[in-house]
Amino acid sequence: MKVEAKKRMDLILWVISTFFIFATLLLHSPWRDEGQAIMLAQDATGFRDLIQRIRWEGHPMLWFLLAKAAGPSITPLIHGLIAVLTNAIIVFKSKWPAWMRWTLPFSFYFVFEYAVISRDYAIGVLLLFTAMSLWNGKHRNRMNGAFILLLLATQANFFSALLAGVLGLPMLLENPKDKNWYWRIPLALFVLTFTACQLTPPETGGFASERSFDIDKLQHATQMFTGGTLLPVYLTPSTPAISILFFTNGISLIVALGLLSFMTLTLRKVSHQIAFAIVSFVILLFCSIVLVGFARHLGHIWIFYLLLLFVESREGSEIRPTILLKLLVAGQLVGGLTHLMFEYITPYSESRGMADYLENENIPAQRTAVFPAAYGAGISLLSGEAYYQPDMDTSMTHIIWNPDSQADYYPKDVLRRLFERYQEGEVYLITPINMTYENARSINPWKPILQPEEINTHSESGFAESFHLYKIQLDSLSKP
């Protein structure tokens, strides 16, 4: 195929992938963790307040700042634009063979996981690929730009920070006589300290605050890496199929190590092979100690692998068209297109049943509040979707915990928020938390404060999210 024909095909396929991403975004009902980040950013009263809140989340501030600035209605579109720009770099800036450039924009991570699902991972991937596209040791300004972008990537999430640190280390180890060395080192130390402060959970708990090595977590991480790399396909909307080979016991670890070894050998530079092995080990270890790893976490091993291939191709090294690499890309392509199909045929709406109940029982939306827990989605009382959009769903109140202590898990503080919003009278509260039992985060019983209504509804969408509905009488006697 002639060069001009290839360029036209590059543009055509990139436009098609762009259409797929935005078309799916228009149909996508955001997941709980998507809505959680947007709700948190929306409720923050200022920069310091935002920093305090995100310490509970385990992620730095970059995505939250974007969500705060864009607002809940625009944020998903911003996320789609980020994914489209990443695909543009892959298609137009890489020196990969045509079969890679034309398939990766339709693959699992680039058309769905880091495209449709609006979380803080996509912005990190974009910054990393953009930095590598600027990487050129012969041009000081381009190198400085790449270094700044890597520093920004550290503010996306832990995994982007890890990848940025490994990729940026050669810049910090450059010739100390170079004048750029004097500002890069202090700036990198400042960003490292600032990032550590954001990722340090509060004394009273927070995301991933309990850290200990767990063999079951390691087993889960290896399964997620293997399936998320070979064939990332969901059997149902809520249960990820690790792959057609769902490895159990110690087999998944052996398979994961074998896959990592083959991927390492496809890299041409020894330094890249060492870096890939170290990063893979750290991510697997992190997901065995700090959190339960899923595709969105373990996928950064695949992203780092592609970044190294990206650098090698731009340096003139040809990609080794091994059977393994073709199989991996093919599996990613199947996974991406399958997930897009799932978005069309199985819409995610775990709160539809609750919304229908409220309408059937004539419960006023204007007097109904939602209190989301760590694993509970917000509910749009107008659409029934699991999302909170204050610009559109003005009848719904979002109650979020205190940024300093999560004290709003206590019923008295929930009541305080209700009084602030509704003054007095009869109100309703929807929450995944069973207020009739003592909450694990609390030393106070719930029952004397909030009396539950009889409903405990389950959605028919297949997610089986349990929502409790409470009717509360706000008066001077119950005011905390």
Coordinates of C-alpha atoms in Angstrom, one line a residue, residues 80-359:
G80 CA -13.6 10.9 25.6
L81 CA -11.5 13.7 24.1
I82 CA -8.5 12.5 26.1
A83 CA -9.0 9.0 24.7
V84 CA -9.3 10.3 21.2
L85 CA -6.0 12.3 21.5
T86 CA -4.3 9.2 22.8
N87 CA -5.4 7.3 19.8
A88 CA -4.2 10.1 17.6
I89 CA -0.7 9.8 19.0
I90 CA -0.8 6.1 18.4
V91 CA -2.0 6.4 14.8
F92 CA -0.1 9.5 13.6
K93 CA 3.0 9.6 15.8
S94 CA 4.1 6.0 16.3
K95 CA 6.4 4.2 13.8
W96 CA 4.5 1.0 14.4
P97 CA 3.5 -1.2 11.4
A98 CA 0.1 -0.5 10.0
W99 CA -1.6 -3.5 11.6
M100 CA -0.8 -2.2 15.0
R101 CA -1.7 1.4 14.3
W102 CA -5.1 0.4 12.8
T103 CA -6.1 -2.1 15.5
L104 CA -5.0 -0.6 18.8
P105 CA -7.5 2.4 18.7
F106 CA -10.3 -0.3 18.7
S107 CA -8.7 -2.4 21.4
F108 CA -10.0 -2.9 25.0
Y109 CA -8.0 -0.2 26.8
F110 CA -8.1 2.5 24.1
V111 CA -11.7 2.2 23.1
F112 CA -13.4 1.2 26.3
E113 CA -11.5 0.9 29.7
Y114 CA -9.5 4.1 29.3
A115 CA -12.0 5.8 26.9
V116 CA -15.7 5.2 27.9
I117 CA -15.1 4.6 31.6
S118 CA -14.4 8.1 32.9
R119 CA -11.8 7.7 35.6
D120 CA -8.3 9.1 36.2
Y121 CA -6.4 6.5 34.3
A122 CA -6.9 7.9 30.7
I123 CA -5.4 11.3 31.5
G124 CA -2.2 9.5 32.7
V125 CA -2.0 7.4 29.6
L126 CA -2.4 10.5 27.4
L127 CA 0.4 12.4 29.2
L128 CA 2.7 9.4 29.1
F129 CA 2.3 8.9 25.4
T130 CA 2.6 12.6 24.7
A131 CA 5.8 12.8 26.7
M132 CA 7.2 9.9 24.8
S133 CA 6.3 11.5 21.4
L134 CA 8.3 14.6 22.5
W135 CA 11.2 12.5 23.7
N136 CA 14.3 13.4 21.7
G137 CA 17.7 13.7 23.3
K138 CA 18.9 16.0 20.6
H139 CA 16.4 18.8 21.3
R140 CA 16.5 20.3 24.8
N141 CA 13.2 22.0 24.6
R142 CA 11.4 18.8 23.6
M143 CA 13.1 16.9 26.4
N144 CA 12.1 19.6 28.9
G145 CA 8.5 19.4 27.6
A146 CA 8.5 15.6 28.0
F147 CA 9.8 16.0 31.5
I148 CA 7.1 18.4 32.5
L149 CA 4.4 16.1 31.0
L150 CA 5.9 13.1 33.0
L151 CA 5.6 15.2 36.2
L152 CA 2.0 16.0 35.3
A153 CA 1.4 12.3 34.8
T154 CA 2.4 11.6 38.4
Q155 CA -0.8 13.6 39.4
A156 CA -3.1 11.2 37.6
N157 CA -2.8 8.0 39.7
F158 CA -0.3 5.8 41.4
F159 CA 0.3 3.7 38.3
S160 CA 1.0 6.6 36.0
A161 CA 3.3 8.0 38.7
L162 CA 5.2 4.7 38.7
L163 CA 5.5 4.6 34.9
A164 CA 6.4 8.3 34.7
G165 CA 9.1 7.8 37.4
V166 CA 10.7 5.0 35.5
L167 CA 10.6 6.8 32.2
G168 CA 11.8 10.1 33.6
L169 CA 14.7 8.6 35.6
P170 CA 17.1 8.9 32.6
M171 CA 16.4 12.6 32.5
L172 CA 17.4 13.0 36.1
L173 CA 20.6 11.0 35.5
E174 CA 21.7 13.1 32.6
N175 CA 25.0 15.0 32.6
P176 CA 25.0 17.1 35.9
K177 CA 26.9 19.8 34.0
D178 CA 23.7 20.4 31.9
K179 CA 21.9 23.4 33.3
N180 CA 18.6 21.6 33.1
W181 CA 19.8 19.2 35.7
Y182 CA 19.6 21.9 38.4
W183 CA 15.9 22.6 38.1
R184 CA 14.8 19.1 37.2
I185 CA 16.0 17.5 40.4
P186 CA 14.4 20.0 42.9
L187 CA 11.1 20.1 40.9
A188 CA 11.0 16.3 40.8
L189 CA 11.5 16.1 44.6
F190 CA 8.8 18.7 45.2
V191 CA 6.3 16.8 43.0
L192 CA 7.2 13.5 44.7
T193 CA 6.6 15.0 48.1
F194 CA 3.3 16.6 47.0
T195 CA 2.1 13.3 45.5
A196 CA 3.0 11.3 48.6
C197 CA 1.0 13.8 50.7
Q198 CA -2.0 13.2 48.5
L199 CA -1.7 9.5 48.5
T200 CA -1.2 9.2 52.3
P201 CA -4.6 8.2 53.9
P202 CA -5.9 10.0 56.9
E203 CA -5.2 8.6 60.3
T204 CA -8.7 7.4 60.8
G205 CA -8.7 5.3 57.6
G206 CA -9.2 5.8 53.9
F207 CA -8.8 3.9 50.7
A208 CA -6.2 1.1 50.9
S209 CA -5.2 2.1 54.4
E210 CA -4.9 -1.5 55.5
R211 CA -1.8 -2.9 53.9
S212 CA -0.5 -6.5 54.1
F213 CA 0.6 -9.1 51.6
D214 CA -2.3 -11.4 50.7
I215 CA -1.7 -14.4 48.5
D216 CA -5.3 -14.3 47.3
K217 CA -4.7 -10.7 46.1
L218 CA -1.7 -11.9 44.2
Q219 CA -3.7 -14.7 42.7
H220 CA -6.4 -12.2 41.7
A221 CA -3.8 -9.8 40.3
T222 CA -2.2 -12.5 38.1
Q223 CA -5.5 -13.6 36.8
M224 CA -6.5 -10.0 36.0
F225 CA -3.2 -9.4 34.3
T226 CA -3.4 -12.6 32.2
G227 CA -7.0 -12.1 31.2
G228 CA -6.8 -8.3 30.8
T229 CA -3.9 -8.8 28.4
L230 CA -4.9 -11.9 26.5
L231 CA -8.6 -11.6 26.2
P232 CA -10.3 -8.9 28.3
V233 CA -14.0 -9.8 28.0
Y234 CA -16.9 -9.5 30.4
L235 CA -19.2 -12.5 30.7
T236 CA -21.8 -10.3 32.4
P237 CA -21.8 -6.5 32.8
S238 CA -20.7 -6.8 36.4
T239 CA -18.4 -9.9 36.4
P240 CA -15.2 -9.7 34.4
A241 CA -14.2 -12.9 32.8
I242 CA -10.5 -13.2 33.4
S243 CA -10.2 -14.9 30.0
I244 CA -11.4 -18.0 28.3
L245 CA -8.7 -19.7 30.4
F246 CA -9.7 -18.7 33.9
F247 CA -6.6 -19.9 35.8
T248 CA -6.9 -20.9 39.4
N249 CA -4.6 -21.8 42.3
G250 CA -0.9 -21.3 41.5
I251 CA -1.3 -21.8 37.7
S252 CA -2.2 -18.2 37.1
L253 CA 1.1 -17.0 38.6
I254 CA 3.1 -19.4 36.3
V255 CA 1.1 -18.3 33.3
A256 CA 1.5 -14.6 34.2
L257 CA 5.3 -15.0 34.6
G258 CA 5.5 -16.8 31.3
L259 CA 3.5 -14.1 29.5
L260 CA 5.7 -11.4 31.1
S261 CA 8.8 -13.2 30.0
F262 CA 7.7 -13.4 26.4
M263 CA 6.7 -9.8 26.4
T264 CA 10.1 -8.8 27.8
L265 CA 11.9 -10.7 25.1
T266 CA 10.1 -8.8 22.3
L267 CA 11.7 -5.6 23.6
R268 CA 15.0 -4.9 21.8
K269 CA 16.9 -2.8 24.4
V270 CA 18.2 -4.4 27.5
S271 CA 17.4 -1.3 29.5
H272 CA 13.8 -1.6 28.4
Q273 CA 13.7 -5.2 29.3
I274 CA 14.9 -4.5 32.8
A275 CA 12.5 -1.6 33.3
F276 CA 9.6 -3.6 32.1
A277 CA 10.4 -6.5 34.5
I278 CA 10.8 -4.1 37.4
V279 CA 7.5 -2.2 36.7
S280 CA 5.6 -5.4 36.2
F281 CA 6.9 -6.8 39.5
V282 CA 6.0 -3.6 41.4
I283 CA 2.5 -3.4 40.0
L284 CA 1.8 -7.1 40.9
L285 CA 3.2 -6.6 44.3
F286 CA 1.2 -3.4 44.9
C287 CA -2.0 -5.2 43.9
S288 CA -1.1 -7.9 46.4
I289 CA -0.6 -5.6 49.3
V290 CA -2.5 -2.3 48.9
L291 CA -5.6 -3.1 46.8
V292 CA -7.5 -5.8 44.9
G293 CA -6.2 -5.4 41.4
F294 CA -8.6 -5.2 38.4
A295 CA -8.0 -4.7 34.6
R296 CA -7.9 -0.9 35.1
H297 CA -4.9 -1.4 37.4
L298 CA -3.1 -4.3 35.8
G299 CA -3.6 -2.8 32.4
H300 CA -0.7 -0.4 33.1
I301 CA 1.6 -3.3 32.5
W302 CA 0.3 -3.5 29.0
I303 CA 0.4 0.3 28.7
F304 CA 4.1 0.4 29.8
Y305 CA 4.9 -2.3 27.3
L306 CA 3.4 -0.3 24.5
L307 CA 5.2 2.8 25.7
L308 CA 8.5 1.0 25.4
L309 CA 7.6 -0.3 22.0
F310 CA 6.6 3.3 21.1
V311 CA 10.0 4.7 22.1
E312 CA 11.9 1.9 20.3
S313 CA 9.9 2.4 17.1
R314 CA 10.6 6.2 17.1
E315 CA 14.3 5.4 17.6
G316 CA 14.3 3.4 14.5
S317 CA 13.9 -0.1 15.8
E318 CA 11.5 -2.3 14.0
I319 CA 8.7 -4.0 16.0
R320 CA 9.2 -7.7 16.1
P321 CA 6.0 -9.1 14.6
T322 CA 6.0 -12.2 16.8
I323 CA 3.0 -14.4 16.9
L324 CA 2.6 -13.6 20.6
L325 CA 2.3 -9.8 19.9
K326 CA -0.2 -10.4 17.2
L327 CA -2.3 -12.6 19.5
L328 CA -2.2 -10.0 22.3
V329 CA -3.4 -7.3 20.0
A330 CA -6.1 -9.5 18.5
G331 CA -7.3 -10.4 22.0
Q332 CA -7.4 -6.7 22.9
L333 CA -9.3 -6.0 19.7
V334 CA -11.9 -8.6 20.5
G335 CA -12.2 -7.3 24.1
G336 CA -12.7 -3.7 23.0
L337 CA -15.4 -4.5 20.4
T338 CA -17.1 -6.9 22.8
H339 CA -17.3 -4.3 25.6
L340 CA -18.8 -1.7 23.1
M341 CA -21.4 -4.3 22.2
F342 CA -22.2 -4.8 25.9
E343 CA -22.8 -1.1 26.3
Y344 CA -25.5 -1.3 23.7
I345 CA -27.3 -4.4 24.7
T346 CA -26.9 -4.4 28.6
P347 CA -27.2 -0.8 29.9
Y348 CA -25.9 -0.3 33.4
S349 CA -28.7 0.9 35.6
E350 CA -28.6 -0.6 39.0
S351 CA -30.9 2.1 40.5
R352 CA -33.8 1.8 38.0
G353 CA -35.8 -0.3 40.4
M354 CA -35.5 2.3 43.2
A355 CA -36.5 5.2 40.8
D356 CA -39.5 3.2 39.6
Y357 CA -40.6 2.5 43.2
L358 CA -40.4 6.2 44.1
E359 CA -42.5 7.1 41.2

